[in-house]
mmCIF file of C-alpha atoms in Angstrom:
data_model
loop_
_atom_site.group_PDB
_atom_site.id
_atom_site.type_symbol
_atom_site.label_atom_id
_atom_site.label_comp_id
_atom_site.label_asym_id
_atom_site.label_seq_id
_atom_site.Cartn_x
_atom_site.Cartn_y
_atom_site.Cartn_z
ATOM 1 C CA MET I 79 -110.973 -9.815 -5.722
ATOM 2 C CA ARG I 80 -114.332 -10.529 -4.057
ATOM 3 C CA THR I 81 -112.884 -10.215 -0.399
ATOM 4 C CA THR I 82 -112.134 -6.946 -1.319
ATOM 5 C CA VAL I 83 -115.069 -5.772 -2.922
ATOM 6 C CA LEU I 84 -116.812 -7.024 0.020
ATOM 7 C CA ALA I 85 -114.582 -5.744 2.724
ATOM 8 C CA VAL I 86 -114.757 -1.882 1.761
ATOM 9 C CA PRO I 87 -118.946 -1.784 2.560
ATOM 10 C CA VAL I 88 -118.288 -3.828 5.807
ATOM 11 C CA MET I 89 -115.548 -1.436 7.076
ATOM 12 C CA LEU I 90 -117.613 1.777 6.242
ATOM 13 C CA VAL I 91 -120.433 0.126 7.992
ATOM 14 C CA GLY I 92 -118.040 -0.500 11.171
ATOM 15 C CA LEU I 93 -117.147 2.799 10.791
ATOM 16 C CA VAL I 94 -120.649 4.709 10.925
ATOM 17 C CA ARG I 95 -121.325 2.650 13.624
ATOM 18 C CA ASN I 96 -118.544 3.586 15.658
ATOM 19 C CA LEU I 97 -119.235 7.174 14.958
ATOM 20 C CA PRO I 98 -120.673 9.208 17.473
ATOM 21 C CA ALA I 99 -124.096 10.402 17.631
ATOM 22 C CA GLN I 100 -124.606 14.188 17.149
ATOM 23 C CA THR I 101 -126.820 15.487 19.203
ATOM 24 C CA PRO I 102 -127.017 19.803 19.627
ATOM 25 C CA SER I 103 -124.452 21.243 21.869
ATOM 26 C CA LYS I 104 -126.250 22.438 24.974
ATOM 27 C CA GLY I 105 -127.532 26.053 24.408
ATOM 28 C CA VAL I 106 -126.816 26.074 20.424
ATOM 29 C CA ASP I 107 -129.992 25.636 18.501
ATOM 30 C CA PRO I 108 -129.785 23.170 15.422
ATOM 31 C CA PRO I 109 -129.615 25.189 11.867
ATOM 32 C CA LYS I 110 -133.026 25.765 10.901
ATOM 33 C CA PRO I 111 -133.885 24.644 7.174
ATOM 34 C CA ALA I 112 -133.804 27.793 4.627
ATOM 35 C CA ALA I 113 -137.335 29.285 4.164
ATOM 36 C CA VAL I 114 -138.768 28.419 0.492
ATOM 37 C CA THR I 115 -140.133 31.651 -0.713
ATOM 38 C CA MET I 116 -143.120 31.329 -2.322
ATOM 39 C CA GLN I 117 -142.964 33.103 -6.415
ATOM 40 C CA VAL I 118 -146.209 34.130 -8.292
ATOM 41 C CA GLN I 119 -145.247 32.875 -11.944
ATOM 42 C CA THR I 120 -148.383 33.919 -13.756
ATOM 43 C CA ASP I 121 -151.404 36.175 -13.407
ATOM 44 C CA LEU I 122 -154.959 35.163 -11.770
ATOM 45 C CA ASN I 123 -156.652 34.280 -15.199
ATOM 46 C CA ARG I 124 -153.985 31.937 -16.337
ATOM 47 C CA LEU I 125 -153.767 30.263 -12.993
ATOM 48 C CA MET I 126 -157.812 29.816 -13.383
ATOM 49 C CA ARG I 127 -157.601 28.931 -17.245
ATOM 50 C CA GLY I 128 -154.474 26.861 -16.402
ATOM 51 C CA VAL I 129 -155.377 24.830 -13.314
ATOM 52 C CA LEU I 130 -158.884 25.462 -12.043
ATOM 53 C CA TYR I 131 -161.111 25.520 -15.004
ATOM 54 C CA PRO I 132 -159.878 22.281 -16.500
ATOM 55 C CA ALA I 133 -159.778 20.381 -13.231
ATOM 56 C CA SER I 134 -163.660 21.861 -12.604
ATOM 57 C CA ASN I 135 -164.556 20.473 -15.885
ATOM 58 C CA VAL I 136 -163.936 17.214 -14.857
ATOM 59 C CA VAL I 137 -165.907 17.295 -11.474
ATOM 60 C CA PHE I 138 -168.514 18.725 -13.937
ATOM 61 C CA SER I 139 -168.166 16.239 -16.648
ATOM 62 C CA ALA I 140 -168.513 13.463 -14.198
ATOM 63 C CA GLN I 141 -172.388 14.405 -13.617
ATOM 64 C CA THR I 142 -173.065 13.013 -17.259
ATOM 65 C CA ASP I 143 -169.721 10.768 -18.152
ATOM 66 C CA ASN I 144 -169.921 8.171 -15.690
ATOM 67 C CA PRO I 145 -166.103 8.003 -15.171
ATOM 68 C CA GLY I 146 -166.355 4.131 -13.987
ATOM 69 C CA ASP I 147 -167.529 3.458 -17.965
ATOM 70 C CA VAL I 148 -164.462 4.780 -19.416
ATOM 71 C CA LYS I 149 -163.046 1.900 -21.619
ATOM 72 C CA PHE I 150 -159.486 2.084 -22.870
ATOM 73 C CA VAL I 151 -158.996 2.322 -26.468
ATOM 74 C CA PRO I 152 -156.791 -0.502 -27.335
ATOM 75 C CA GLY I 153 -153.450 0.462 -29.131
ATOM 76 C CA LYS I 154 -154.288 4.159 -27.833
ATOM 77 C CA ASP I 155 -151.406 4.727 -25.589
ATOM 78 C CA PRO I 156 -153.483 6.596 -21.791
ATOM 79 C CA SER I 157 -150.563 8.353 -20.677
ATOM 80 C CA LEU I 158 -150.868 10.484 -24.153
ATOM 81 C CA ALA I 159 -154.618 10.914 -23.660
ATOM 82 C CA THR I 160 -155.942 14.592 -23.693
ATOM 83 C CA ASP I 161 -158.707 13.578 -21.903
ATOM 84 C CA PRO I 162 -158.361 13.228 -18.110
ATOM 85 C CA LEU I 163 -161.108 10.585 -17.812
ATOM 86 C CA GLU I 164 -159.005 8.385 -20.455
ATOM 87 C CA SER I 165 -155.317 9.114 -19.338
ATOM 88 C CA THR I 166 -153.021 7.273 -16.984
ATOM 89 C CA PHE I 167 -154.956 8.282 -14.113
ATOM 90 C CA GLY I 168 -158.333 8.210 -15.568
ATOM 91 C CA GLY I 169 -161.583 7.107 -14.921
ATOM 92 C CA TRP I 170 -162.902 8.212 -11.079
ATOM 93 C CA GLN I 171 -159.324 8.681 -10.200
ATOM 94 C CA ALA I 172 -158.816 11.154 -12.657
ATOM 95 C CA VAL I 173 -162.133 12.809 -11.065
ATOM 96 C CA GLU I 174 -160.192 12.522 -7.138
ATOM 97 C CA ASN I 175 -157.268 14.068 -8.955
ATOM 98 C CA ALA I 176 -159.418 17.053 -10.048
ATOM 99 C CA ALA I 177 -160.789 17.633 -6.818
ATOM 100 C CA LEU I 178 -157.765 17.398 -4.792
ATOM 101 C CA ALA I 179 -156.242 20.039 -7.501
ATOM 102 C CA LEU I 180 -158.898 22.545 -6.780
ATOM 103 C CA THR I 181 -158.765 21.879 -2.843
ATOM 104 C CA GLU I 182 -154.652 22.650 -3.279
ATOM 105 C CA SER I 183 -155.526 25.581 -5.912
ATOM 106 C CA ALA I 184 -156.886 27.543 -2.797
ATOM 107 C CA ASN I 185 -153.408 27.891 -1.816
ATOM 108 C CA LEU I 186 -151.907 29.143 -4.867
ATOM 109 C CA LEU I 187 -155.077 31.809 -4.628
ATOM 110 C CA LEU I 188 -153.422 33.284 -1.232
ATOM 111 C CA ILE I 189 -149.813 33.998 -2.795
ATOM 112 C CA PRO I 190 -148.957 37.625 -1.910
ATOM 113 C CA GLY I 191 -148.186 39.290 -5.306
ATOM 114 C CA ARG I 192 -150.069 37.489 -8.194
ATOM 115 C CA LYS I 193 -152.343 39.892 -10.088
ATOM 116 C CA CYS I 194 -155.370 39.800 -11.996
ATOM 117 C CA ALA I 195 -155.727 40.123 -15.930
ATOM 118 C CA ASN I 196 -155.910 43.945 -15.513
ATOM 119 C CA GLY I 197 -152.880 44.060 -13.232
ATOM 120 C CA LEU I 198 -154.726 45.182 -9.972
ATOM 121 C CA PRO I 199 -153.085 42.925 -7.256
ATOM 122 C CA VAL I 200 -155.736 39.888 -6.564
ATOM 123 C CA PRO I 201 -157.339 41.206 -2.900
ATOM 124 C CA ILE I 202 -155.897 38.298 -0.796
ATOM 125 C CA ASP I 203 -156.135 40.946 2.335
ATOM 126 C CA ASN I 204 -160.084 41.270 1.793
ATOM 127 C CA PRO I 205 -162.078 39.327 4.341
ATOM 128 C CA ASP I 206 -164.680 38.079 1.323
ATOM 129 C CA TRP I 207 -161.612 37.055 -0.950
ATOM 130 C CA SER I 208 -160.364 34.696 2.049
ATOM 131 C CA ARG I 209 -164.131 33.456 2.582
ATOM 132 C CA PHE I 210 -164.435 32.647 -1.490
ATOM 133 C CA VAL I 211 -160.876 30.984 -1.598
ATOM 134 C CA GLN I 212 -162.300 28.868 1.777
ATOM 135 C CA GLU I 213 -165.473 27.668 -0.044
ATOM 136 C CA LEU I 214 -163.129 26.430 -3.078
ATOM 137 C CA ARG I 215 -161.151 24.602 -0.619
ATOM 138 C CA ASP I 216 -164.214 22.985 1.125
ATOM 139 C CA ALA I 217 -166.090 22.464 -2.309
ATOM 140 C CA GLY I 218 -162.460 20.617 -3.681
ATOM 141 C CA ILE I 219 -162.853 18.172 -0.320
ATOM 142 C CA LYS I 220 -166.475 17.498 -0.727
ATOM 143 C CA ALA I 221 -166.279 16.986 -4.602
ATOM 144 C CA TYR I 222 -163.084 14.626 -3.577
ATOM 145 C CA GLN I 223 -164.748 12.455 -0.943
ATOM 146 C CA LEU I 224 -167.957 12.506 -3.370
ATOM 147 C CA ALA I 225 -165.474 10.523 -5.920
ATOM 148 C CA GLN I 226 -164.240 8.277 -3.604
ATOM 149 C CA SER I 227 -167.761 6.920 -3.427
ATOM 150 C CA LYS I 228 -167.631 6.354 -7.169
ATOM 151 C CA ASP I 229 -171.471 6.981 -7.407
ATOM 152 C CA GLN I 230 -171.993 9.219 -10.827
ATOM 153 C CA ASP I 231 -175.216 10.607 -8.673
ATOM 154 C CA LYS I 232 -173.201 12.261 -5.908
ATOM 155 C CA MET I 233 -171.168 14.079 -8.989
ATOM 156 C CA VAL I 234 -174.464 16.314 -8.796
ATOM 157 C CA GLU I 235 -173.902 17.299 -5.456
ATOM 158 C CA ALA I 236 -169.924 18.106 -5.810
ATOM 159 C CA ALA I 237 -170.884 20.082 -9.208
ATOM 160 C CA ASP I 238 -173.335 22.011 -7.485
ATOM 161 C CA ILE I 239 -171.137 23.105 -4.930
ATOM 162 C CA LEU I 240 -168.267 23.843 -6.241
ATOM 163 C CA SER I 241 -170.711 25.759 -8.938
ATOM 164 C CA ALA I 242 -171.558 27.797 -5.848
ATOM 165 C CA ALA I 243 -168.238 28.385 -4.750
ATOM 166 C CA CYS I 244 -167.242 29.768 -8.427
ATOM 167 C CA ALA I 245 -170.278 31.964 -8.719
ATOM 168 C CA GLY I 246 -169.847 33.665 -5.770
ATOM 169 C CA CYS I 247 -166.358 35.001 -6.482
ATOM 170 C CA HIS I 248 -166.865 35.366 -9.793
ATOM 171 C CA ARG I 249 -170.094 37.712 -9.147
ATOM 172 C CA LYS I 250 -168.057 39.923 -6.982
ATOM 173 C CA TRP I 251 -164.597 39.596 -8.587
ATOM 174 C CA ARG I 252 -165.144 38.952 -12.257
ATOM 175 C CA GLU I 253 -168.352 39.943 -13.286
ATOM 176 C CA LYS I 254 -168.053 43.262 -14.405
ATOM 177 C CA PRO I 255 -168.517 45.079 -17.523
ATOM 178 C CA ARG I 256 -164.775 46.070 -17.897
ATOM 179 C CA LEU I 257 -161.629 44.349 -17.692
ATOM 180 C CA ALA I 258 -160.398 47.246 -15.663
ATOM 181 C CA ASP I 259 -162.993 46.991 -12.684
ATOM 182 C CA ARG I 260 -161.741 43.282 -11.996
ATOM 183 C CA CYS I 261 -160.660 42.343 -8.482
ATOM 184 C CA LYS I 262 -162.010 45.587 -6.696
#
């Protein structure tokens, strides 16, 4: 019985070794992978509330609450923590992760088809929008680099850069007397 079980994998390996290498035929391009279509699942307001706002708060809180001082509570499961600093990936890793979330979120702000809370399209073709999105990306990268130093004093700089990036965009697109005027 044992030799039969071992013989099957050995035979399969032998068969695979004897197969000819698969090379594309001359003049024929290999098939291209199917294109992945990006799809918008929510409006800008919910994206901000669900991803950017919570992530930015982790960076901002690192100015006053040293992520290196976070102590896990005995008997409390960190995988169930609602505070990112106290979670399984807490402490400085939570700050780094939040900064990366902000950096990657810049890509989400450029997906065609997203709407503002008032139903207007996000102005992705406007040069100012692209500039503000790049400022967010740069702020996220800088926050990540500074968080890697695990120096709380450097998080003041990270928070200032992030705050400026957010404020510039909000002044242009969000801070309007009426919701209907946002994204114009």
